[in-house]
Amino acid sequence: MNLKNIINLGTSRQSFSSANRTRTMNIIGLITVVISLLYSINYIFFLENHTVGFINLIFTVAYLFTIAFSATHHPKLAKIWFFSVLMVHLLICSNVYVTNASGFHLYFFLVPTGVFLLFELRERVEQVSLSLIALVLFFYCENTFNTEPLIVLTEQMNHMLYQSVVFVTMLEVIFVLYIFAKQIDKNEQQLILQATTDSLTRLANRHYFFEEGKVLFENAVDNKLPFTLMLLDLDFFKKINDQYGHLVGDKCLIEVTSTIKALCREHDLCARIGGEEFVVAMPNTSLADAQKVAERMRKHIEDCKISLSEAHQLTCTASFGLADKTQCATELKDLLIRADKALYVAKENGRNCVKPYCEQAA
């Protein structure tokens, strides 16, 4: 099992934010195991105190259970276990191994930061309880001097150890905050994607279309550039849903989406604005050019075969309405109304055709 798989242990079947917290807990758990192991090596080989080294190795193994609890889908227990072991470990370090002059108890500052970052918002009891315990233990260690430490250190060694604790604490705080900031960015991107994208087709949704389409339209007006709106609607879509079921209907929508994406340019804005209704905002495109694109799109949709079974296939068609920017159309919604009128004419004329908006026909 590689490092990435270990970090992702326990994240399956979790929500996006919960998975990120579990992943971060696994990372912190692994880092703590490494740091604790390095301290154990230092105690055994450099300070030549095998008793302290052995005790510290027990704590190193205890930290590994954090990963084990995550792997068995007990994320809350993993976090409680980790912070509990950490606080007991720090207490032993400050009041058994050495004295508080070593600064080990400064690691207690990591506990409130960690619990509020890693526990879910609904887990307030655990966040507050663990933070208060860390606060009490910090002041206990700060004001209690161990007169018989297992390791007797010189003043210079205590000072060096104190500085190492401060250094590691700052590094861990920076690392955790970096991970957390990265998660916030991911969560924000995920929320933006969910808020602006249609979940089935992965096209822009109605809200995003009107928001972004307004900008594109106003830019075309300000720069006196052509701008055309294409509105398309699947023919007899309700009949497809009623006869074959909504899963087949969804297949039709996905196939139409593929056609739209394939034939539109990168800077065109494609969106699903209704059940079976799609719209394409085409900046810097004349009505004649948009009509050619719509014809190709109509033909592709008509030729598309949707498999129902090995022996049966379904075809669907779409009707198109087009409207371009004119002096009369001062807002995007004006253009959409005109395209909708053109679409109505297309449906009245037998469907499966492309109709541009005509002032006389309106």
GROMACS .gro file of C-alpha atoms in nm:
model
  362
    1MET     CA    1   0.000   0.000   0.000
    2ASN     CA    2   0.150   0.334  -0.104
    3LEU     CA    3   0.142   0.661   0.091
    4LYS     CA    4  -0.153   0.801  -0.105
    5ASN     CA    5  -0.367   0.497  -0.024
    6ILE     CA    6  -0.280   0.527   0.346
    7ILE     CA    7  -0.374   0.896   0.349
    8ASN     CA    8  -0.710   0.813   0.184
    9LEU     CA    9  -0.800   0.535   0.430
   10GLY     CA   10  -1.155   0.573   0.558
   11THR     CA   11  -1.258   0.844   0.310
   12SER     CA   12  -1.489   0.626   0.102
   13ARG     CA   13  -1.862   0.680   0.151
   14GLN     CA   14  -1.792   1.015   0.318
   15SER     CA   15  -1.905   1.358   0.209
   16PHE     CA   16  -1.653   1.587   0.042
   17SER     CA   17  -1.577   1.792   0.356
   18SER     CA   18  -1.572   1.490   0.590
   19ALA     CA   19  -1.334   1.305   0.357
   20ASN     CA   20  -1.100   1.604   0.360
   21ARG     CA   21  -1.098   1.608   0.741
   22THR     CA   22  -1.030   1.235   0.758
   23ARG     CA   23  -0.752   1.271   0.502
   24THR     CA   24  -0.594   1.555   0.701
   25MET     CA   25  -0.622   1.351   1.022
   26ASN     CA   26  -0.439   1.065   0.854
   27ILE     CA   27  -0.163   1.300   0.736
   28ILE     CA   28  -0.121   1.451   1.084
   29GLY     CA   29  -0.125   1.103   1.238
   30LEU     CA   30   0.155   0.987   1.007
   31ILE     CA   31   0.363   1.299   1.073
   32THR     CA   32   0.323   1.252   1.448
   33VAL     CA   33   0.431   0.886   1.417
   34VAL     CA   34   0.748   0.997   1.236
   35ILE     CA   35   0.825   1.271   1.492
   36SER     CA   36   0.762   1.037   1.786
   37LEU     CA   37   0.984   0.771   1.626
   38LEU     CA   38   1.266   1.024   1.580
   39TYR     CA   39   1.239   1.120   1.947
   40SER     CA   40   1.253   0.747   2.040
   41ILE     CA   41   1.571   0.702   1.835
   42ASN     CA   42   1.718   1.008   2.004
   43TYR     CA   43   1.638   0.873   2.351
   44ILE     CA   44   1.783   0.527   2.275
   45PHE     CA   45   2.095   0.604   2.071
   46PHE     CA   46   2.197   0.957   2.165
   47LEU     CA   47   2.077   0.998   2.524
   48GLU     CA   48   2.124   0.623   2.588
   49ASN     CA   49   1.809   0.592   2.797
   50HIS     CA   50   1.642   0.273   2.682
   51THR     CA   51   1.355   0.299   2.933
   52VAL     CA   52   1.239   0.632   2.797
   53GLY     CA   53   1.298   0.514   2.442
   54PHE     CA   54   1.084   0.204   2.498
   55ILE     CA   55   0.802   0.407   2.657
   56ASN     CA   56   0.813   0.648   2.367
   57LEU     CA   57   0.795   0.363   2.117
   58ILE     CA   58   0.470   0.254   2.286
   59PHE     CA   59   0.328   0.600   2.221
   60THR     CA   60   0.453   0.579   1.861
   61VAL     CA   61   0.255   0.258   1.811
   62ALA     CA   62  -0.046   0.417   1.985
   63TYR     CA   63  -0.046   0.697   1.726
   64LEU     CA   64  -0.068   0.433   1.452
   65PHE     CA   65  -0.408   0.329   1.588
   66THR     CA   66  -0.535   0.666   1.461
   67ILE     CA   67  -0.488   0.539   1.105
   68ALA     CA   68  -0.643   0.204   1.202
   69PHE     CA   69  -0.958   0.371   1.336
   70SER     CA   70  -0.984   0.582   1.019
   71ALA     CA   71  -0.942   0.271   0.803
   72THR     CA   72  -1.232   0.099   0.985
   73HIS     CA   73  -1.456   0.403   0.924
   74HIS     CA   74  -1.448   0.542   1.278
   75PRO     CA   75  -1.325   0.897   1.203
   76LYS     CA   76  -1.460   1.050   1.523
   77LEU     CA   77  -1.296   0.781   1.737
   78ALA     CA   78  -0.971   0.827   1.542
   79LYS     CA   79  -0.961   1.197   1.629
   80ILE     CA   80  -1.054   1.150   1.995
   81TRP     CA   81  -0.794   0.875   2.025
   82PHE     CA   82  -0.522   1.083   1.859
   83PHE     CA   83  -0.567   1.393   2.073
   84SER     CA   84  -0.606   1.187   2.392
   85VAL     CA   85  -0.283   0.995   2.324
   86LEU     CA   86  -0.108   1.321   2.233
   87MET     CA   87  -0.205   1.490   2.560
   88VAL     CA   88  -0.105   1.190   2.774
   89HIS     CA   89   0.222   1.171   2.582
   90LEU     CA   90   0.296   1.539   2.643
   91LEU     CA   91   0.214   1.502   3.010
   92ILE     CA   92   0.458   1.210   3.039
   93CYS     CA   93   0.725   1.398   2.845
   94SER     CA   94   0.703   1.708   3.065
   95ASN     CA   95   0.656   1.540   3.404
   96VAL     CA   96   0.829   1.202   3.371
   97TYR     CA   97   1.095   1.207   3.098
   98VAL     CA   98   1.234   1.551   3.169
   99THR     CA   99   1.116   1.878   3.329
  100ASN     CA  100   0.899   2.158   3.197
  101ALA     CA  101   1.219   2.345   3.109
  102SER     CA  102   1.230   2.130   2.797
  103GLY     CA  103   0.914   2.299   2.666
  104PHE     CA  104   0.734   1.976   2.569
  105HIS     CA  105   0.413   2.112   2.718
  106LEU     CA  106   0.408   2.382   2.449
  107TYR     CA  107   0.278   2.114   2.215
  108PHE     CA  108  -0.055   2.148   2.402
  109PHE     CA  109  -0.113   2.462   2.192
  110LEU     CA  110  -0.160   2.235   1.891
  111VAL     CA  111  -0.462   2.064   2.045
  112PRO     CA  112  -0.725   2.347   2.025
  113THR     CA  113  -0.609   2.434   1.674
  114GLY     CA  114  -0.629   2.072   1.565
  115VAL     CA  115  -0.965   1.984   1.719
  116PHE     CA  116  -1.145   2.284   1.572
  117LEU     CA  117  -1.000   2.213   1.227
  118LEU     CA  118  -1.051   1.837   1.223
  119PHE     CA  119  -1.378   1.773   1.406
  120GLU     CA  120  -1.712   1.826   1.232
  121LEU     CA  121  -1.910   2.141   1.316
  122ARG     CA  122  -2.171   1.931   1.492
  123GLU     CA  123  -1.906   1.781   1.722
  124ARG     CA  124  -1.886   2.086   1.949
  125VAL     CA  125  -1.876   1.882   2.270
  126GLU     CA  126  -1.559   1.703   2.160
  127GLN     CA  127  -1.400   2.027   2.035
  128VAL     CA  128  -1.462   2.218   2.359
  129SER     CA  129  -1.386   1.925   2.593
  130LEU     CA  130  -1.050   1.839   2.436
  131SER     CA  131  -0.951   2.206   2.418
  132LEU     CA  132  -1.031   2.260   2.787
  133ILE     CA  133  -0.838   1.945   2.885
  134ALA     CA  134  -0.537   2.071   2.686
  135LEU     CA  135  -0.562   2.410   2.859
  136VAL     CA  136  -0.572   2.253   3.209
  137LEU     CA  137  -0.283   2.017   3.134
  138PHE     CA  138  -0.074   2.299   2.990
  139PHE     CA  139  -0.104   2.508   3.306
  140TYR     CA  140  -0.046   2.200   3.520
  141CYS     CA  141   0.280   2.123   3.337
  142GLU     CA  142   0.379   2.489   3.331
  143ASN     CA  143   0.350   2.517   3.710
  144THR     CA  144   0.472   2.170   3.812
  145PHE     CA  145   0.844   2.096   3.819
  146ASN     CA  146   0.953   1.734   3.799
  147THR     CA  147   1.229   1.692   4.062
  148GLU     CA  148   1.322   1.338   3.956
  149PRO     CA  149   1.320   1.320   3.573
  150LEU     CA  150   1.420   0.998   3.402
  151ILE     CA  151   1.653   1.203   3.183
  152VAL     CA  152   1.865   1.472   3.347
  153LEU     CA  153   1.949   1.740   3.095
  154THR     CA  154   2.188   2.030   3.117
  155GLU     CA  155   2.057   2.383   3.086
  156GLN     CA  156   2.200   2.404   2.735
  157MET     CA  157   2.029   2.081   2.629
  158ASN     CA  158   1.698   2.197   2.779
  159HIS     CA  159   1.732   2.520   2.584
  160MET     CA  160   1.800   2.333   2.259
  161LEU     CA  161   1.506   2.100   2.322
  162TYR     CA  162   1.282   2.398   2.402
  163GLN     CA  163   1.378   2.562   2.073
  164SER     CA  164   1.316   2.239   1.881
  165VAL     CA  165   0.967   2.216   2.034
  166VAL     CA  166   0.888   2.574   1.931
  167PHE     CA  167   1.026   2.508   1.583
  168VAL     CA  168   0.828   2.186   1.532
  169THR     CA  169   0.512   2.346   1.676
  170MET     CA  170   0.536   2.636   1.432
  171LEU     CA  171   0.601   2.399   1.143
  172GLU     CA  172   0.299   2.184   1.232
  173VAL     CA  173   0.073   2.490   1.271
  174ILE     CA  174   0.187   2.623   0.933
  175PHE     CA  175   0.138   2.282   0.773
  176VAL     CA  176  -0.209   2.228   0.922
  177LEU     CA  177  -0.323   2.579   0.828
  178TYR     CA  178  -0.188   2.528   0.475
  179ILE     CA  179  -0.379   2.200   0.442
  180PHE     CA  180  -0.691   2.362   0.584
  181ALA     CA  181  -0.665   2.662   0.348
  182LYS     CA  182  -0.624   2.421   0.058
  183GLN     CA  183  -0.935   2.234   0.169
  184ILE     CA  184  -1.131   2.560   0.191
  185ASP     CA  185  -1.032   2.637  -0.168
  186LYS     CA  186  -1.141   2.289  -0.279
  187ASN     CA  187  -1.468   2.318  -0.089
  188GLU     CA  188  -1.531   2.660  -0.241
  189GLN     CA  189  -1.463   2.529  -0.592
  190GLN     CA  190  -1.692   2.233  -0.526
  191LEU     CA  191  -1.972   2.461  -0.401
  192ILE     CA  192  -1.931   2.693  -0.700
  193LEU     CA  193  -1.945   2.394  -0.933
  194GLN     CA  194  -2.259   2.261  -0.764
  195ALA     CA  195  -2.421   2.607  -0.770
  196THR     CA  196  -2.348   2.675  -1.137
  197THR     CA  197  -2.365   2.332  -1.302
  198ASP     CA  198  -2.652   2.106  -1.399
  199SER     CA  199  -2.590   1.778  -1.216
  200LEU     CA  200  -2.701   1.550  -1.503
  201THR     CA  201  -2.550   1.711  -1.813
  202ARG     CA  202  -2.262   1.901  -1.646
  203LEU     CA  203  -2.356   2.205  -1.852
  204ALA     CA  204  -2.413   2.544  -1.693
  205ASN     CA  205  -2.745   2.569  -1.510
  206ARG     CA  206  -3.016   2.833  -1.554
  207HIS     CA  207  -2.885   3.063  -1.279
  208TYR     CA  208  -2.530   3.067  -1.413
  209PHE     CA  209  -2.650   3.116  -1.772
  210PHE     CA  210  -2.837   3.435  -1.689
  211GLU     CA  211  -2.550   3.562  -1.475
  212GLU     CA  212  -2.270   3.493  -1.723
  213GLY     CA  213  -2.483   3.540  -2.037
  214LYS     CA  214  -2.570   3.892  -1.926
  215VAL     CA  215  -2.200   3.978  -1.913
  216LEU     CA  216  -2.139   3.831  -2.259
  217PHE     CA  217  -2.438   4.014  -2.405
  218GLU     CA  218  -2.343   4.350  -2.253
  219ASN     CA  219  -1.989   4.310  -2.380
  220ALA     CA  220  -2.126   4.249  -2.732
  221VAL     CA  221  -2.345   4.560  -2.705
  222ASP     CA  222  -2.061   4.779  -2.574
  223ASN     CA  223  -1.820   4.664  -2.845
  224LYS     CA  224  -2.082   4.654  -3.123
  225LEU     CA  225  -2.014   4.284  -3.188
  226PRO     CA  226  -2.259   4.024  -3.320
  227PHE     CA  227  -2.428   3.802  -3.064
  228THR     CA  228  -2.674   3.518  -3.127
  229LEU     CA  229  -2.880   3.306  -2.894
  230MET     CA  230  -2.970   2.947  -2.983
  231LEU     CA  231  -3.259   2.779  -2.803
  232LEU     CA  232  -3.329   2.408  -2.857
  233ASP     CA  233  -3.590   2.177  -2.717
  234LEU     CA  234  -3.616   1.799  -2.754
  235ASP     CA  235  -3.926   1.695  -2.946
  236PHE     CA  236  -4.189   1.482  -2.767
  237PHE     CA  237  -3.961   1.439  -2.468
  238LYS     CA  238  -4.250   1.376  -2.228
  239LYS     CA  239  -4.358   1.086  -2.450
  240ILE     CA  240  -4.006   0.938  -2.429
  241ASN     CA  241  -4.013   0.959  -2.049
  242ASP     CA  242  -4.364   0.812  -2.028
  243GLN     CA  243  -4.298   0.528  -2.271
  244TYR     CA  244  -3.939   0.429  -2.185
  245GLY     CA  245  -3.883   0.575  -1.840
  246HIS     CA  246  -3.677   0.860  -1.702
  247LEU     CA  247  -3.346   0.671  -1.727
  248VAL     CA  248  -3.385   0.658  -2.104
  249GLY     CA  249  -3.488   1.023  -2.099
  250ASP     CA  250  -3.169   1.104  -1.911
  251LYS     CA  251  -2.970   0.913  -2.175
  252CYS     CA  252  -3.126   1.133  -2.443
  253LEU     CA  253  -3.032   1.449  -2.252
  254ILE     CA  254  -2.674   1.330  -2.206
  255GLU     CA  255  -2.641   1.244  -2.578
  256VAL     CA  256  -2.777   1.585  -2.677
  257THR     CA  257  -2.531   1.745  -2.434
  258SER     CA  258  -2.241   1.563  -2.602
  259THR     CA  259  -2.354   1.697  -2.940
  260ILE     CA  260  -2.385   2.051  -2.809
  261LYS     CA  261  -2.038   2.040  -2.655
  262ALA     CA  262  -1.884   1.889  -2.969
  263LEU     CA  263  -2.024   2.152  -3.206
  264CYS     CA  264  -1.993   2.464  -2.993
  265ARG     CA  265  -1.680   2.672  -2.954
  266GLU     CA  266  -1.489   2.705  -2.630
  267HIS     CA  267  -1.612   3.061  -2.563
  268ASP     CA  268  -1.980   2.976  -2.632
  269LEU     CA  269  -2.194   2.949  -2.321
  270CYS     CA  270  -2.398   2.627  -2.319
  271ALA     CA  271  -2.661   2.568  -2.053
  272ARG     CA  272  -2.958   2.352  -1.962
  273ILE     CA  273  -3.232   2.592  -1.858
  274GLY     CA  274  -3.527   2.353  -1.837
  275GLY     CA  275  -3.617   1.988  -1.834
  276GLU     CA  276  -3.541   1.926  -2.201
  277GLU     CA  277  -3.456   2.282  -2.302
  278PHE     CA  278  -3.102   2.399  -2.379
  279VAL     CA  279  -2.960   2.737  -2.470
  280VAL     CA  280  -2.633   2.841  -2.632
  281ALA     CA  281  -2.508   3.199  -2.613
  282MET     CA  282  -2.280   3.259  -2.911
  283PRO     CA  283  -2.068   3.575  -2.881
  284ASN     CA  284  -1.920   3.724  -3.198
  285THR     CA  285  -2.146   3.504  -3.411
  286SER     CA  286  -2.388   3.625  -3.677
  287LEU     CA  287  -2.736   3.482  -3.718
  288ALA     CA  288  -2.636   3.314  -4.045
  289ASP     CA  289  -2.335   3.141  -3.888
  290ALA     CA  290  -2.538   3.034  -3.587
  291GLN     CA  291  -2.800   2.889  -3.821
  292LYS     CA  292  -2.534   2.671  -3.985
  293VAL     CA  293  -2.420   2.544  -3.645
  294ALA     CA  294  -2.780   2.476  -3.543
  295GLU     CA  295  -2.841   2.277  -3.861
  296ARG     CA  296  -2.537   2.060  -3.799
  297MET     CA  297  -2.647   2.011  -3.441
  298ARG     CA  298  -3.001   1.920  -3.545
  299LYS     CA  299  -2.867   1.662  -3.791
  300HIS     CA  300  -2.632   1.507  -3.535
  301ILE     CA  301  -2.914   1.474  -3.281
  302GLU     CA  302  -3.141   1.319  -3.543
  303ASP     CA  303  -2.871   1.065  -3.641
  304CYS     CA  304  -2.790   0.974  -3.283
  305LYS     CA  305  -2.891   0.621  -3.175
  306ILE     CA  306  -2.968   0.556  -2.808
  307SER     CA  307  -2.947   0.190  -2.710
  308LEU     CA  308  -3.246   0.050  -2.524
  309SER     CA  309  -3.133  -0.311  -2.558
  310GLU     CA  310  -2.919  -0.518  -2.792
  311ALA     CA  311  -3.199  -0.522  -3.049
  312HIS     CA  312  -3.367  -0.186  -2.994
  313GLN     CA  313  -3.247   0.169  -3.042
  314LEU     CA  314  -3.417   0.503  -2.990
  315THR     CA  315  -3.380   0.819  -3.193
  316CYS     CA  316  -3.481   1.168  -3.088
  317THR     CA  317  -3.501   1.505  -3.259
  318ALA     CA  318  -3.483   1.866  -3.149
  319SER     CA  319  -3.635   2.196  -3.260
  320PHE     CA  320  -3.428   2.515  -3.270
  321GLY     CA  321  -3.506   2.884  -3.233
  322LEU     CA  322  -3.247   3.155  -3.304
  323ALA     CA  323  -3.235   3.527  -3.230
  324ASP     CA  324  -2.952   3.774  -3.280
  325LYS     CA  325  -2.868   4.105  -3.116
  326THR     CA  326  -3.042   4.404  -3.270
  327GLN     CA  327  -3.099   4.762  -3.161
  328CYS     CA  328  -3.438   4.661  -3.023
  329ALA     CA  329  -3.299   4.387  -2.801
  330THR     CA  330  -3.139   4.577  -2.512
  331GLU     CA  331  -3.123   4.289  -2.263
  332LEU     CA  332  -3.044   3.921  -2.270
  333LYS     CA  333  -3.400   3.833  -2.170
  334ASP     CA  334  -3.531   4.018  -2.480
  335LEU     CA  335  -3.316   3.793  -2.694
  336LEU     CA  336  -3.434   3.485  -2.508
  337ILE     CA  337  -3.799   3.582  -2.562
  338ARG     CA  338  -3.735   3.618  -2.935
  339ALA     CA  339  -3.551   3.286  -2.954
  340ASP     CA  340  -3.840   3.125  -2.769
  341LYS     CA  341  -4.086   3.267  -3.022
  342ALA     CA  342  -3.871   3.128  -3.305
  343LEU     CA  343  -3.865   2.790  -3.127
  344TYR     CA  344  -4.246   2.798  -3.107
  345VAL     CA  345  -4.259   2.855  -3.483
  346ALA     CA  346  -4.023   2.559  -3.535
  347LYS     CA  347  -4.254   2.334  -3.334
  348GLU     CA  348  -4.559   2.463  -3.518
  349ASN     CA  349  -4.387   2.380  -3.847
  350GLY     CA  350  -4.349   2.011  -3.775
  351ARG     CA  351  -4.053   2.013  -3.530
  352ASN     CA  352  -3.700   1.888  -3.605
  353CYS     CA  353  -3.611   2.213  -3.779
  354VAL     CA  354  -3.425   2.540  -3.725
  355LYS     CA  355  -3.611   2.873  -3.728
  356PRO     CA  356  -3.453   3.218  -3.687
  357TYR     CA  357  -3.658   3.493  -3.523
  358CYS     CA  358  -3.852   3.697  -3.780
  359GLU     CA  359  -4.006   4.031  -3.685
  360GLN     CA  360  -4.291   3.989  -3.933
  361ALA     CA  361  -4.377   3.639  -3.812
  362ALA     CA  362  -4.377   3.760  -3.451
   0.00000   0.00000   0.00000
